[in-house]
Amino acid sequence: MQNTVTPTHCPYCALQCGMNLTPAADGTVEVGERADFPVNRGALCGKGRTAPQVLASGARLTSPLVRSDGGELVPAGWDEALDRIAGGLARTRAERGADAVGVFGGGGLTNEKAYALGKFARVVLGTSQIDYNGRFCMSSAAAAGTKAFGLDRGLPFPLEDIPRTGCVILVGSNPAETMPPSLRYFTELRENGGTLIVVDPRRTRTAEQADLHLAPRPGTDLALALGMLHLVAAEGRVDERYVEERTAGWEEARAAAMAHWPEYVERITGVSVPELREAVRLFCAPEAAMVLTARGPEQQAKGTDTVGAWINLCLATGRAGRPLSGYGCLTGQGNGQGGREHGQKADQLPGYRRLTDPAARLHVAGVWGVDPDSLPGPGRSAYELLDALGTDVRALLLMGSNPVVSAPRAAHVEERIRSLDFLAVCDVVLSETAALADVVLPVTQWAEETGTTTNLEGRVLLRRRAVTPPDGVRGDLEVLHGLADRLGVEKGFPTEPEEVFEELRRASAGGPADYSGIDYRRLGEGNGVFWPCPAPGADGPPHPGTPRLFLDRFATGDGRARFAAVAHRPSAEEPDEAYPVLLTTGRVLAQYQSGAQTRRVAELNAAAPGPFVELHPRLAARLGAAEGDPLAVVSRRGRAVAPARITTGIRPDTVFMPFHWPGEGRANTLTNPALDPTSRMPEFKVCAVRVEVAR
């Protein structure tokens, strides 16, 4: 154990809060404030404070596990485990072709690991079948942002700009529970005289802080945005000069919006016309304003169009590419941003390059030392890949994800995983997915390894190793090196993170997400560098990074932002006589994602011990349900049972379930895998269910 204080970052959400870690004499790790880091300024939520508890040997894996002849997972040595994985992957590839082997990554992997995993899939395995759970995070926002601006970065401005703007519309986000240290930015916004509008079917802890809370019916955020744009146009609030000088496609978008008059939108959404008008007034009154979205509008089968409609509102009012204004997405996972920038996504190469772009393929292949024609094309998106397991895809290498709990239509996904010929999982803990594997490898955690992440602002950060991992635990880079070597690729997969990052810099150079001007020295001396950050010329000074995008021009060919001509359409599954209620899902304060790690922390489990069904008193009365009664929630895909939590803070036509738990309370047993046609995002946020007391 080292005995020094190590400044580093939290392993959980996309804030990547700064913290100090100090190993104690008894083997535990103490978490201290790191007030110099500007994102959280020392504040930490309960998950961050307790994160080191998962480092303890009792909570995590410390030896490889292999499936015995008797069907049990038993401890094994590293050589045996790696040999089994290499053998399983090679055998499948030889018998069924390269695309019969799949790779599934995670939004918590560092940039180095995400980059190496994408390279491993395409160079060593030669498979197109790679995607990651970040597809379930902000892919709709990424698709809409790229269409509108030519570039996707979660926030095109730092969080510090939020308190200085005049109004923020927060759509489908509950930062009071999902990223608590960020709530101060919205509190400071209001203290400075700005206004906060929250759009959410539930009256969440965040909505309670708002000046105006709009509670639309789940799945109608698109209509709500179009109704507001209709009023902007009808009331003469369009910034005509801005639209003419900096945008394209306004007339088509305007025509689409004018078909969504206020009374029509009220019937669709349940948001009254006076509330709509007040929201438009508050948004348009100040000189600067922002729209921020999260999973609510994005996790829909029309998520790309929905985000596009909210971007339209910013463009029509001149609120994008100007100081203290713009559209942004509140990324969820710790490295959800960097994870997709460097090759984990089915259609992308490092530097946010498109896999179908011949110039991109040529550049990256040159860095990798391979023939561009040897790189496979785009593969299946995350859910489509999971759905193909056991049929087209027969072997899977999975790193840092738990789709048995987190994927939509989870019982079906679990069945597909069980049908694989071979499954290898790299994880810190024995997750519900790892428990089904043929081989499980115990890998290092955030505090036991050095690497970079990219937070929701596009700020590239250095996580520093603070403690030594237990014997028997290795890093993911070591795993990929060992597998590549066994599969005949002896070079190109270094185990040192900084060496991997140096290659990543070269691979990203000139791409939309250009990291070539960033190195470990710079990151170690400051509080991160915002991409794009190109390498300087031969004698030029270092590039300062780009905290604020689009102030001069957008990243499109002509520098203009693009409106999206979109119209409301129903959700993929609307209520009917058999399934008359809407289900929406989300997170709670004390748990994170599939709960694989947070459910192993006693303090967090005490605060959030299990799933529940949140419902309105009127619905509870119709069901004859009392607080705490077991409720069965049934969709066309399955049944989940959890205690009733009765509250007036939800619409009477809607129930809410958190998705952190496996077993009979698994919310994702119910959710609909209907996909957005552009982003391939599943429709987690709305499906039709019936609710009954489980006698």
XYZ file of C-alpha atoms in Angstrom:
695
model
C 0.000 0.000 0.000
C 1.101 3.492 -0.799
C 0.695 6.018 2.000
C 0.225 9.149 -0.048
C -2.799 11.175 -1.032
C -3.684 10.565 -4.682
C -5.914 13.031 -6.546
C -8.212 11.102 -8.865
C -11.830 10.807 -10.013
C -14.990 8.937 -9.031
C -15.756 5.736 -10.992
C -19.456 6.347 -11.413
C -21.377 9.002 -13.380
C -20.260 11.318 -16.168
C -19.445 14.194 -13.817
C -16.258 12.274 -12.968
C -16.061 14.190 -9.684
C -12.621 14.897 -8.308
C -11.631 13.194 -5.043
C -8.537 12.393 -3.006
C -7.767 8.818 -2.003
C -5.596 7.858 0.980
C -4.826 4.210 1.825
C -5.206 3.506 5.542
C -3.126 1.153 7.665
C -5.984 -1.339 7.990
C -6.162 -1.812 4.216
C -9.181 0.423 3.650
C -9.136 3.548 1.500
C -10.275 6.926 2.752
C -12.031 9.369 0.431
C -11.311 13.067 0.860
C -12.560 16.246 -0.760
C -10.735 17.629 -3.756
C -11.947 21.194 -3.742
C -9.668 22.299 -6.591
C -11.531 20.276 -9.214
C -14.055 22.675 -10.785
C -16.814 20.211 -11.672
C -17.811 19.172 -8.147
C -15.672 21.563 -6.045
C -15.218 18.926 -3.355
C -18.818 17.742 -3.151
C -19.478 14.007 -3.465
C -22.641 11.928 -3.417
C -23.028 8.772 -1.339
C -21.927 6.568 -4.218
C -18.676 8.480 -4.604
C -17.971 8.538 -0.865
C -18.440 4.786 -0.577
C -16.817 3.770 -3.884
C -13.679 2.322 -2.241
C -15.778 -0.254 -0.394
C -16.050 -2.241 -3.623
C -12.247 -2.477 -3.593
C -12.474 -4.796 -0.596
C -11.752 -8.429 -1.327
C -15.054 -9.577 0.106
C -17.001 -7.582 -2.469
C -15.012 -8.346 -5.590
C -13.412 -11.118 -7.618
C -9.784 -11.988 -6.903
C -9.254 -15.098 -9.037
C -10.200 -16.201 -12.564
C -13.157 -18.566 -12.657
C -13.821 -21.282 -15.222
C -16.846 -23.490 -15.779
C -16.105 -27.014 -14.546
C -17.380 -30.250 -16.046
C -19.971 -30.237 -13.301
C -21.263 -26.864 -14.430
C -19.907 -24.780 -11.536
C -17.592 -21.781 -11.733
C -14.362 -22.743 -9.990
C -11.075 -20.857 -9.413
C -8.349 -21.280 -12.024
C -4.979 -19.832 -12.948
C -4.610 -16.993 -15.402
C -2.925 -19.055 -18.100
C -5.696 -21.623 -18.043
C -8.383 -18.943 -18.140
C -6.794 -17.000 -21.014
C -6.140 -20.217 -22.926
C -9.807 -21.161 -22.590
C -10.972 -17.771 -23.840
C -8.579 -17.698 -26.774
C -9.565 -21.262 -27.622
C -13.284 -20.519 -27.461
C -13.010 -17.420 -29.649
C -10.654 -19.064 -32.150
C -12.778 -22.201 -32.429
C -15.944 -20.213 -33.127
C -14.200 -18.022 -35.674
C -12.726 -21.046 -37.479
C -16.023 -22.933 -37.580
C -18.481 -20.126 -38.265
C -16.542 -17.074 -39.455
C -15.268 -13.906 -37.801
C -18.717 -12.347 -37.358
C -19.824 -15.299 -35.254
C -17.629 -13.771 -32.532
C -18.979 -10.712 -30.744
C -17.530 -8.101 -28.396
C -19.628 -6.064 -25.949
C -18.048 -3.212 -24.006
C -19.012 -0.688 -21.360
C -19.305 3.036 -20.793
C -17.199 2.729 -17.658
C -14.053 1.589 -19.476
C -11.269 4.153 -19.720
C -10.426 5.681 -23.093
C -7.401 3.425 -23.292
C -9.426 0.274 -22.687
C -12.228 1.319 -25.035
C -9.677 2.051 -27.748
C -7.844 -1.246 -27.231
C -11.099 -3.223 -27.185
C -12.227 -1.749 -30.501
C -8.833 -2.434 -32.026
C -8.851 -5.986 -30.660
C -12.244 -6.712 -32.214
C -11.296 -5.421 -35.640
C -7.619 -6.380 -35.882
C -7.325 -9.596 -33.849
C -10.791 -11.085 -34.217
C -11.663 -9.428 -37.535
C -15.267 -9.085 -36.423
C -17.744 -6.322 -37.158
C -19.846 -7.416 -34.172
C -18.833 -4.907 -31.495
C -20.938 -2.417 -29.587
C -21.303 -1.260 -25.977
C -23.837 -0.357 -23.346
C -23.296 3.337 -24.027
C -25.653 2.779 -26.962
C -28.323 2.721 -24.236
C -27.102 6.042 -22.791
C -27.006 9.002 -25.173
C -26.969 7.627 -28.697
C -30.130 9.526 -29.670
C -28.644 12.804 -28.474
C -25.429 11.969 -30.323
C -27.301 11.290 -33.560
C -29.402 14.458 -33.281
C -26.411 16.591 -32.324
C -24.381 15.300 -35.243
C -27.246 15.983 -37.652
C -27.749 19.494 -36.329
C -24.234 20.667 -35.553
C -21.949 18.265 -37.417
C -20.399 17.169 -34.135
C -21.559 15.451 -30.972
C -20.160 16.310 -27.569
C -22.372 15.910 -24.510
C -22.100 19.529 -23.430
C -20.650 22.033 -25.883
C -19.843 24.286 -22.932
C -18.562 23.778 -19.363
C -20.972 23.210 -16.495
C -19.798 26.511 -15.047
C -21.824 28.307 -17.759
C -25.156 27.001 -16.452
C -25.530 29.388 -13.476
C -24.722 32.332 -15.743
C -27.436 31.775 -18.337
C -30.965 33.129 -18.093
C -33.104 29.993 -18.362
C -32.554 26.250 -18.531
C -35.083 23.720 -19.792
C -34.126 20.369 -18.284
C -35.858 17.599 -20.208
C -36.149 14.105 -18.738
C -33.330 14.492 -16.257
C -33.220 14.151 -12.484
C -29.700 15.264 -11.479
C -30.707 15.586 -7.831
C -30.613 11.773 -7.764
C -28.488 10.760 -10.751
C -25.597 13.235 -10.336
C -26.221 15.170 -7.103
C -23.095 17.375 -7.114
C -24.363 18.974 -10.325
C -27.559 20.224 -8.679
C -25.653 23.210 -7.289
C -25.363 24.606 -10.830
C -29.139 24.778 -11.145
C -29.500 26.155 -7.617
C -26.980 28.884 -8.441
C -28.834 29.589 -11.693
C -31.955 30.462 -9.707
C -29.975 32.392 -7.083
C -28.588 34.499 -9.935
C -32.090 35.352 -11.134
C -32.361 32.684 -13.832
C -35.248 30.274 -14.214
C -35.366 26.467 -14.292
C -38.012 24.558 -16.243
C -38.125 20.800 -15.633
C -39.915 18.452 -18.033
C -40.678 15.120 -16.363
C -43.801 12.967 -15.868
C -42.768 12.638 -12.208
C -42.343 15.361 -9.629
C -38.774 14.362 -8.828
C -36.403 15.970 -6.361
C -35.140 18.039 -9.269
C -38.626 19.054 -10.382
C -39.312 20.304 -6.852
C -36.540 22.873 -7.379
C -38.011 24.201 -10.634
C -39.758 27.481 -11.317
C -42.013 25.571 -13.709
C -42.596 21.814 -13.829
C -44.182 20.378 -16.968
C -45.413 16.793 -16.527
C -46.107 15.365 -19.988
C -47.388 11.901 -20.658
C -44.384 9.588 -21.215
C -43.400 9.386 -24.871
C -44.760 12.825 -25.821
C -41.670 15.010 -25.367
C -41.472 15.423 -29.147
C -44.955 16.923 -29.313
C -44.139 19.203 -26.378
C -41.047 20.610 -28.095
C -42.961 21.103 -31.343
C -45.757 22.874 -29.491
C -43.275 25.283 -27.946
C -41.667 25.916 -31.347
C -45.128 26.575 -32.793
C -45.674 29.274 -30.176
C -42.209 30.752 -30.766
C -43.087 31.175 -34.444
C -46.684 32.290 -33.895
C -45.725 34.872 -31.278
C -42.938 36.399 -33.362
C -40.126 35.209 -31.098
C -37.911 33.767 -33.860
C -34.428 35.316 -34.124
C -34.762 35.888 -37.862
C -31.271 37.280 -38.386
C -29.620 34.376 -36.590
C -31.728 31.857 -38.492
C -30.761 33.460 -41.794
C -27.047 33.754 -41.026
C -26.288 30.577 -39.105
C -28.831 27.876 -39.952
C -30.445 25.908 -42.785
C -33.791 24.132 -43.108
C -35.924 26.546 -41.085
C -38.911 26.711 -43.433
C -39.384 22.949 -43.431
C -39.009 22.741 -39.641
C -41.370 25.678 -39.195
C -44.030 24.051 -41.371
C -43.777 20.845 -39.336
C -44.069 22.740 -36.060
C -47.086 24.779 -37.185
C -49.078 21.535 -37.439
C -48.678 21.184 -33.653
C -50.921 23.943 -32.360
C -51.169 24.381 -28.560
C -54.563 22.750 -28.019
C -53.507 19.710 -30.065
C -50.289 19.427 -28.053
C -52.266 19.725 -24.816
C -54.397 16.724 -25.856
C -51.295 14.663 -26.668
C -49.106 15.599 -23.707
C -51.465 16.597 -20.927
C -49.521 19.864 -20.528
C -51.979 22.754 -20.528
C -51.878 25.589 -23.043
C -51.172 28.182 -20.302
C -48.221 26.078 -19.114
C -46.922 25.854 -22.685
C -47.167 29.601 -23.129
C -45.450 30.243 -19.801
C -42.600 27.921 -20.712
C -42.061 29.759 -23.988
C -42.180 33.128 -22.228
C -39.623 32.082 -19.600
C -37.297 30.572 -22.207
C -37.413 33.535 -24.581
C -37.307 36.372 -22.029
C -33.573 36.373 -21.161
C -30.766 37.036 -23.616
C -29.268 33.571 -23.108
C -30.853 30.181 -22.450
C -30.140 26.459 -22.685
C -31.928 23.173 -23.285
C -30.425 20.113 -21.600
C -31.752 16.611 -22.256
C -31.105 13.244 -20.654
C -32.498 9.754 -20.909
C -36.177 10.777 -20.696
C -36.548 12.066 -24.268
C -33.582 10.096 -25.596
C -34.524 6.514 -24.626
C -37.415 6.407 -27.064
C -37.928 4.856 -30.472
C -38.202 8.428 -31.722
C -35.417 9.780 -29.518
C -33.340 11.271 -32.334
C -36.305 13.242 -33.674
C -37.267 14.280 -30.141
C -33.836 15.696 -29.380
C -33.820 17.293 -32.826
C -37.043 19.121 -31.950
C -35.515 20.513 -28.756
C -32.452 21.593 -30.740
C -34.843 23.344 -33.164
C -36.145 25.405 -30.247
C -32.597 26.565 -29.515
C -31.863 27.367 -33.156
C -35.087 29.272 -33.827
C -34.438 31.537 -30.837
C -30.722 31.999 -31.578
C -29.679 29.969 -28.535
C -26.888 27.808 -29.964
C -23.299 28.700 -30.735
C -23.570 31.820 -28.604
C -22.101 32.522 -25.168
C -24.041 30.995 -22.259
C -26.542 29.414 -24.651
C -27.017 26.137 -26.427
C -28.240 22.583 -26.455
C -26.483 19.948 -24.356
C -26.908 16.347 -23.258
C -26.264 15.215 -19.693
C -24.288 12.026 -20.320
C -24.977 9.209 -17.866
C -22.082 6.746 -17.633
C -18.644 7.621 -16.328
C -16.961 7.426 -19.731
C -19.996 7.272 -21.945
C -18.542 10.138 -23.988
C -15.022 8.806 -24.469
C -16.235 5.229 -24.741
C -17.934 5.853 -28.059
C -15.332 8.246 -29.423
C -12.576 5.688 -29.735
C -13.977 2.547 -31.268
C -16.379 0.581 -29.060
C -19.366 1.600 -31.141
C -20.419 -0.595 -34.067
C -20.010 2.130 -36.684
C -17.099 4.209 -35.397
C -13.322 4.317 -35.381
C -11.063 6.239 -32.962
C -11.390 10.011 -33.009
C -15.123 9.727 -33.648
C -14.421 8.770 -37.237
C -17.019 6.969 -39.324
C -16.184 3.374 -40.120
C -17.640 3.797 -43.613
C -15.365 6.756 -44.482
C -12.476 5.543 -46.696
C -10.180 8.332 -45.454
C -10.921 7.413 -41.829
C -10.214 3.754 -42.490
C -6.949 4.637 -44.231
C -5.778 6.845 -41.356
C -6.599 4.420 -38.548
C -5.307 1.407 -40.465
C -2.040 3.291 -40.919
C -1.722 3.781 -37.178
C -2.565 0.123 -36.574
C -0.240 -1.127 -39.293
C -2.902 -3.077 -41.184
C -4.510 -2.986 -44.618
C -7.574 -0.685 -44.621
C -9.479 -3.338 -46.559
C -8.938 -5.773 -43.682
C -11.057 -3.657 -41.331
C -14.631 -4.992 -41.135
C -17.567 -2.702 -41.797
C -20.233 -1.584 -39.331
C -21.861 -4.273 -37.225
C -25.005 -4.613 -35.160
C -26.045 -2.073 -32.543
C -26.097 -3.105 -28.888
C -29.581 -4.594 -28.607
C -29.403 -6.136 -32.065
C -26.094 -7.748 -31.110
C -27.559 -9.129 -27.886
C -30.618 -10.365 -29.779
C -28.358 -12.250 -32.230
C -26.511 -14.173 -29.520
C -26.747 -17.915 -29.863
C -27.861 -17.686 -33.506
C -25.605 -15.553 -35.721
C -23.194 -14.648 -32.927
C -22.070 -17.755 -31.052
C -19.204 -16.537 -28.831
C -18.967 -13.294 -26.885
C -16.258 -11.382 -25.042
C -17.896 -8.941 -22.633
C -16.143 -6.206 -20.638
C -17.684 -3.985 -17.980
C -21.388 -4.487 -18.664
C -24.279 -6.391 -17.102
C -26.971 -6.742 -19.803
C -28.875 -9.430 -17.878
C -30.106 -6.532 -15.720
C -29.586 -3.452 -17.892
C -30.797 -4.470 -21.370
C -34.386 -4.044 -22.540
C -36.513 -7.183 -22.724
C -33.995 -8.550 -20.243
C -35.465 -12.035 -19.853
C -35.057 -12.560 -23.585
C -31.501 -11.180 -23.478
C -30.689 -13.534 -20.600
C -32.035 -16.429 -22.653
C -29.887 -15.406 -25.641
C -26.780 -15.178 -23.435
C -27.461 -18.624 -21.997
C -27.678 -20.014 -25.550
C -24.130 -18.948 -26.488
C -21.553 -21.579 -27.306
C -18.999 -19.571 -25.330
C -19.077 -16.509 -23.058
C -16.132 -14.749 -21.416
C -16.665 -11.854 -19.017
C -14.147 -9.388 -17.571
C -15.509 -7.663 -14.485
C -14.726 -6.485 -10.995
C -17.578 -8.426 -9.393
C -19.548 -11.554 -10.203
C -22.425 -9.739 -11.872
C -25.601 -11.514 -12.956
C -24.148 -11.725 -16.474
C -20.727 -12.933 -15.291
C -22.435 -15.733 -13.360
C -23.510 -17.206 -16.725
C -20.029 -17.160 -18.265
C -17.724 -19.999 -19.224
C -14.750 -17.923 -18.039
C -14.731 -14.901 -15.717
C -11.636 -12.721 -15.386
C -11.167 -10.487 -12.313
C -9.966 -7.077 -13.492
C -8.707 -3.940 -11.800
C -10.923 -1.114 -10.669
C -10.678 2.649 -11.112
C -8.420 3.261 -8.069
C -6.096 0.389 -8.978
C -5.193 1.583 -12.460
C -4.221 4.710 -14.344
C -6.160 5.847 -17.369
C -8.158 8.674 -18.912
C -11.878 9.330 -19.066
C -13.888 12.047 -20.792
C -16.655 13.617 -18.756
C -19.972 15.047 -19.918
C -18.331 18.399 -20.769
C -15.816 16.807 -23.149
C -13.135 17.330 -20.500
C -10.438 14.645 -20.777
C -9.247 13.652 -17.292
C -6.498 11.535 -15.778
C -7.538 8.939 -13.233
C -4.488 7.973 -11.197
C -3.685 4.658 -9.611
C -3.919 5.048 -5.839
C -3.683 1.484 -4.509
C -2.219 -1.858 -5.520
C -4.753 -4.423 -6.759
C -4.998 -7.766 -4.947
C -2.943 -10.694 -6.112
C -4.758 -12.557 -8.845
C -6.282 -9.415 -10.398
C -5.077 -7.977 -13.705
C -5.950 -4.981 -15.857
C -8.120 -5.169 -18.989
C -5.153 -4.055 -21.096
C -3.204 -7.061 -19.810
C -6.147 -9.282 -20.699
C -6.284 -7.990 -24.278
C -2.508 -8.299 -24.617
C -2.634 -11.914 -23.431
C -5.517 -12.823 -25.719
C -4.009 -11.078 -28.755
C -0.749 -12.953 -28.212
C -2.565 -16.285 -27.986
C -4.528 -15.479 -31.145
C -1.407 -14.760 -33.165
C -1.006 -10.976 -32.831
C 2.123 -10.481 -30.765
C 2.460 -6.702 -31.117
C 0.137 -3.740 -30.962
C -1.491 -4.322 -27.573
C 0.703 -2.729 -24.897
C -0.229 -3.089 -21.252
C 0.840 0.379 -20.094
C -2.033 2.885 -20.292
C 0.164 5.824 -21.276
C 1.587 3.863 -24.210
C -1.950 3.063 -25.356
C -2.944 6.711 -24.997
C -0.008 7.808 -27.152
C -1.311 5.553 -29.915
C -4.867 6.808 -29.352
C -3.575 10.356 -29.857
C -2.208 9.416 -33.273
C -5.342 7.516 -34.234
C -7.623 10.420 -33.250
C -5.486 13.122 -34.921
C -7.524 15.080 -37.429
C -10.781 13.415 -36.434
C -13.827 15.162 -34.940
C -12.718 14.073 -31.439
C -9.075 15.043 -31.826
C -7.007 14.187 -28.726
C -3.615 14.525 -30.420
C -2.653 17.637 -28.451
C -3.349 15.984 -25.082
C -0.826 13.942 -23.131
C -0.471 12.548 -19.623
C 1.846 15.362 -18.580
C -0.735 18.036 -19.415
C -3.500 16.092 -17.734
C -1.382 15.550 -14.640
C -0.675 19.251 -14.270
C -4.230 20.559 -14.532
C -7.926 19.810 -14.303
C -8.358 18.256 -17.713
C -8.310 19.390 -21.331
C -11.405 19.823 -23.498
C -11.422 18.163 -26.895
C -10.976 18.876 -29.729
C -7.359 19.576 -28.932
C -5.159 19.085 -32.018
C -1.414 18.749 -31.800
C 0.464 22.011 -32.380
C 2.580 22.647 -35.415
C 6.343 22.170 -35.349
C 7.033 25.424 -33.503
C 3.566 26.320 -32.289
C 2.356 26.546 -28.685
C 0.165 23.775 -27.255
C -3.477 23.986 -28.252
C -5.509 25.161 -25.223
C -8.403 22.783 -25.842
C -11.960 23.827 -26.702
C -14.240 24.392 -23.705
C -16.924 26.061 -25.860
C -17.876 24.774 -29.281
C -19.581 26.450 -32.243
C -19.031 30.092 -31.245
C -17.715 30.943 -34.722
C -19.283 28.244 -36.873
C -20.868 24.838 -36.603
C -18.951 21.719 -37.605
C -20.917 21.231 -40.820
C -19.546 21.672 -44.323
C -20.946 25.194 -44.679
C -20.714 26.098 -40.984
C -24.512 26.282 -40.598
C -26.613 24.334 -38.116
C -29.398 22.175 -39.510
C -33.012 22.272 -38.379
C -34.820 18.926 -38.182
C -38.207 18.792 -39.918
C -39.916 16.341 -37.544
C -43.470 15.546 -36.478
C -44.978 13.840 -33.451
C -45.768 10.151 -33.723
C -47.052 7.686 -31.129
C -44.736 5.558 -29.035
C -43.970 2.088 -30.332
C -46.424 0.690 -27.787
C -49.437 2.707 -26.646
C -51.832 1.706 -23.833
C -54.863 -0.403 -24.733
C -57.564 -2.347 -22.928
C -55.209 -5.180 -21.983
C -52.301 -2.950 -20.973
C -53.858 0.384 -19.948
C -51.023 2.013 -17.991
C -47.685 3.503 -19.062
C -44.425 2.359 -17.460
C -41.360 4.551 -17.303
C -38.049 3.593 -15.685
C -35.054 5.346 -14.175
C -32.552 5.555 -11.367
C -32.557 6.301 -7.636
C -30.020 8.235 -5.614
C -28.243 5.392 -3.818
C -27.800 2.942 -6.709
C -26.043 3.091 -10.069
C -26.909 1.475 -13.413
C -27.395 -2.318 -13.036
C -26.327 -2.076 -9.377
C -23.619 -4.703 -9.820
C -21.231 -2.654 -7.676
C -23.459 -0.366 -5.584
C -25.604 -3.287 -4.394
C -22.468 -4.564 -2.634
C -22.219 -1.456 -0.403
C -24.142 -1.734 2.878
C -24.766 2.003 3.268
C -26.247 2.281 -0.221
C -28.393 -0.811 0.223
C -29.741 0.566 3.472
C -30.830 3.704 1.627
C -32.251 1.842 -1.396
C -32.733 -1.819 -0.498
C -34.782 -2.928 -3.468
C -37.131 -2.171 -6.347
C -40.534 -0.536 -6.020
C -43.481 0.546 -8.131
C -44.310 4.231 -7.844
C -47.956 5.037 -8.588
C -50.524 7.776 -8.039
C -53.158 7.452 -5.260
C -55.976 7.396 -7.845
C -54.451 4.403 -9.610
C -53.745 2.743 -6.255
C -57.395 3.200 -5.249
C -58.622 1.609 -8.492
C -56.339 -1.357 -7.849
C -57.199 -1.616 -4.154
C -53.490 -1.268 -3.352
C -51.998 0.114 -0.151
C -48.468 1.375 0.505
C -46.045 -1.541 0.487
C -48.400 -4.033 -1.140
C -46.697 -6.259 -3.701
C -47.668 -5.102 -7.182
C -47.284 -7.133 -10.351
C -46.445 -5.035 -13.386
C -47.040 -6.984 -16.587
C -46.053 -6.086 -20.141
C -46.115 -8.086 -23.365
C -42.575 -9.211 -22.513
C -42.914 -10.373 -18.941
C -43.836 -9.724 -15.317
C -42.083 -7.926 -12.459
C -43.186 -7.723 -8.828
C -42.209 -5.012 -6.323
C -43.763 -3.108 -3.386
C -46.120 -0.200 -4.019
C -44.881 3.315 -3.319
C -47.852 5.682 -3.495
C -47.241 9.359 -4.277
C -48.985 12.323 -5.848
C -45.697 13.106 -7.597
C -46.490 10.964 -10.639
C -49.168 11.096 -13.308
C -52.229 8.877 -12.620
C -51.762 7.126 -15.989
C -48.110 6.231 -15.310
C -46.071 3.979 -13.028
C -42.335 4.216 -12.423
C -39.813 1.490 -11.586
C -36.057 1.821 -10.954
C -33.954 -0.632 -12.962
C -31.039 -1.460 -10.625
C -32.136 -4.904 -9.418
C -32.264 -8.444 -10.841
C -34.798 -11.133 -9.974
C -38.551 -10.733 -9.852
C -38.260 -6.945 -9.468
C -36.194 -6.548 -12.654
C -37.769 -3.557 -14.415
C -36.108 -4.340 -17.721
C -38.020 -7.601 -17.953
C -40.855 -5.297 -19.027
C -39.202 -2.702 -21.267
C -39.640 -2.516 -25.018
C -36.650 -3.091 -27.336
C -38.260 -1.118 -30.179
C -35.373 0.817 -31.751
C -34.916 4.374 -32.942
C -34.291 4.073 -36.700
C -31.233 6.337 -36.563
C -29.575 5.891 -33.170
C -30.747 2.288 -32.574
C -31.687 3.321 -29.046
C -34.280 1.027 -27.403
C -37.490 2.505 -26.023
C -36.697 2.090 -22.322
C -38.733 5.075 -21.220
C -42.246 4.097 -22.258
C -44.209 0.875 -22.675
C -47.745 -0.337 -22.009
C -48.380 -2.408 -18.879
C -51.135 -3.576 -16.608
C -50.758 -3.360 -12.841
C -52.391 -5.623 -10.298
C -51.978 -6.475 -6.653
C -49.907 -9.663 -6.405
C -51.984 -11.592 -3.873
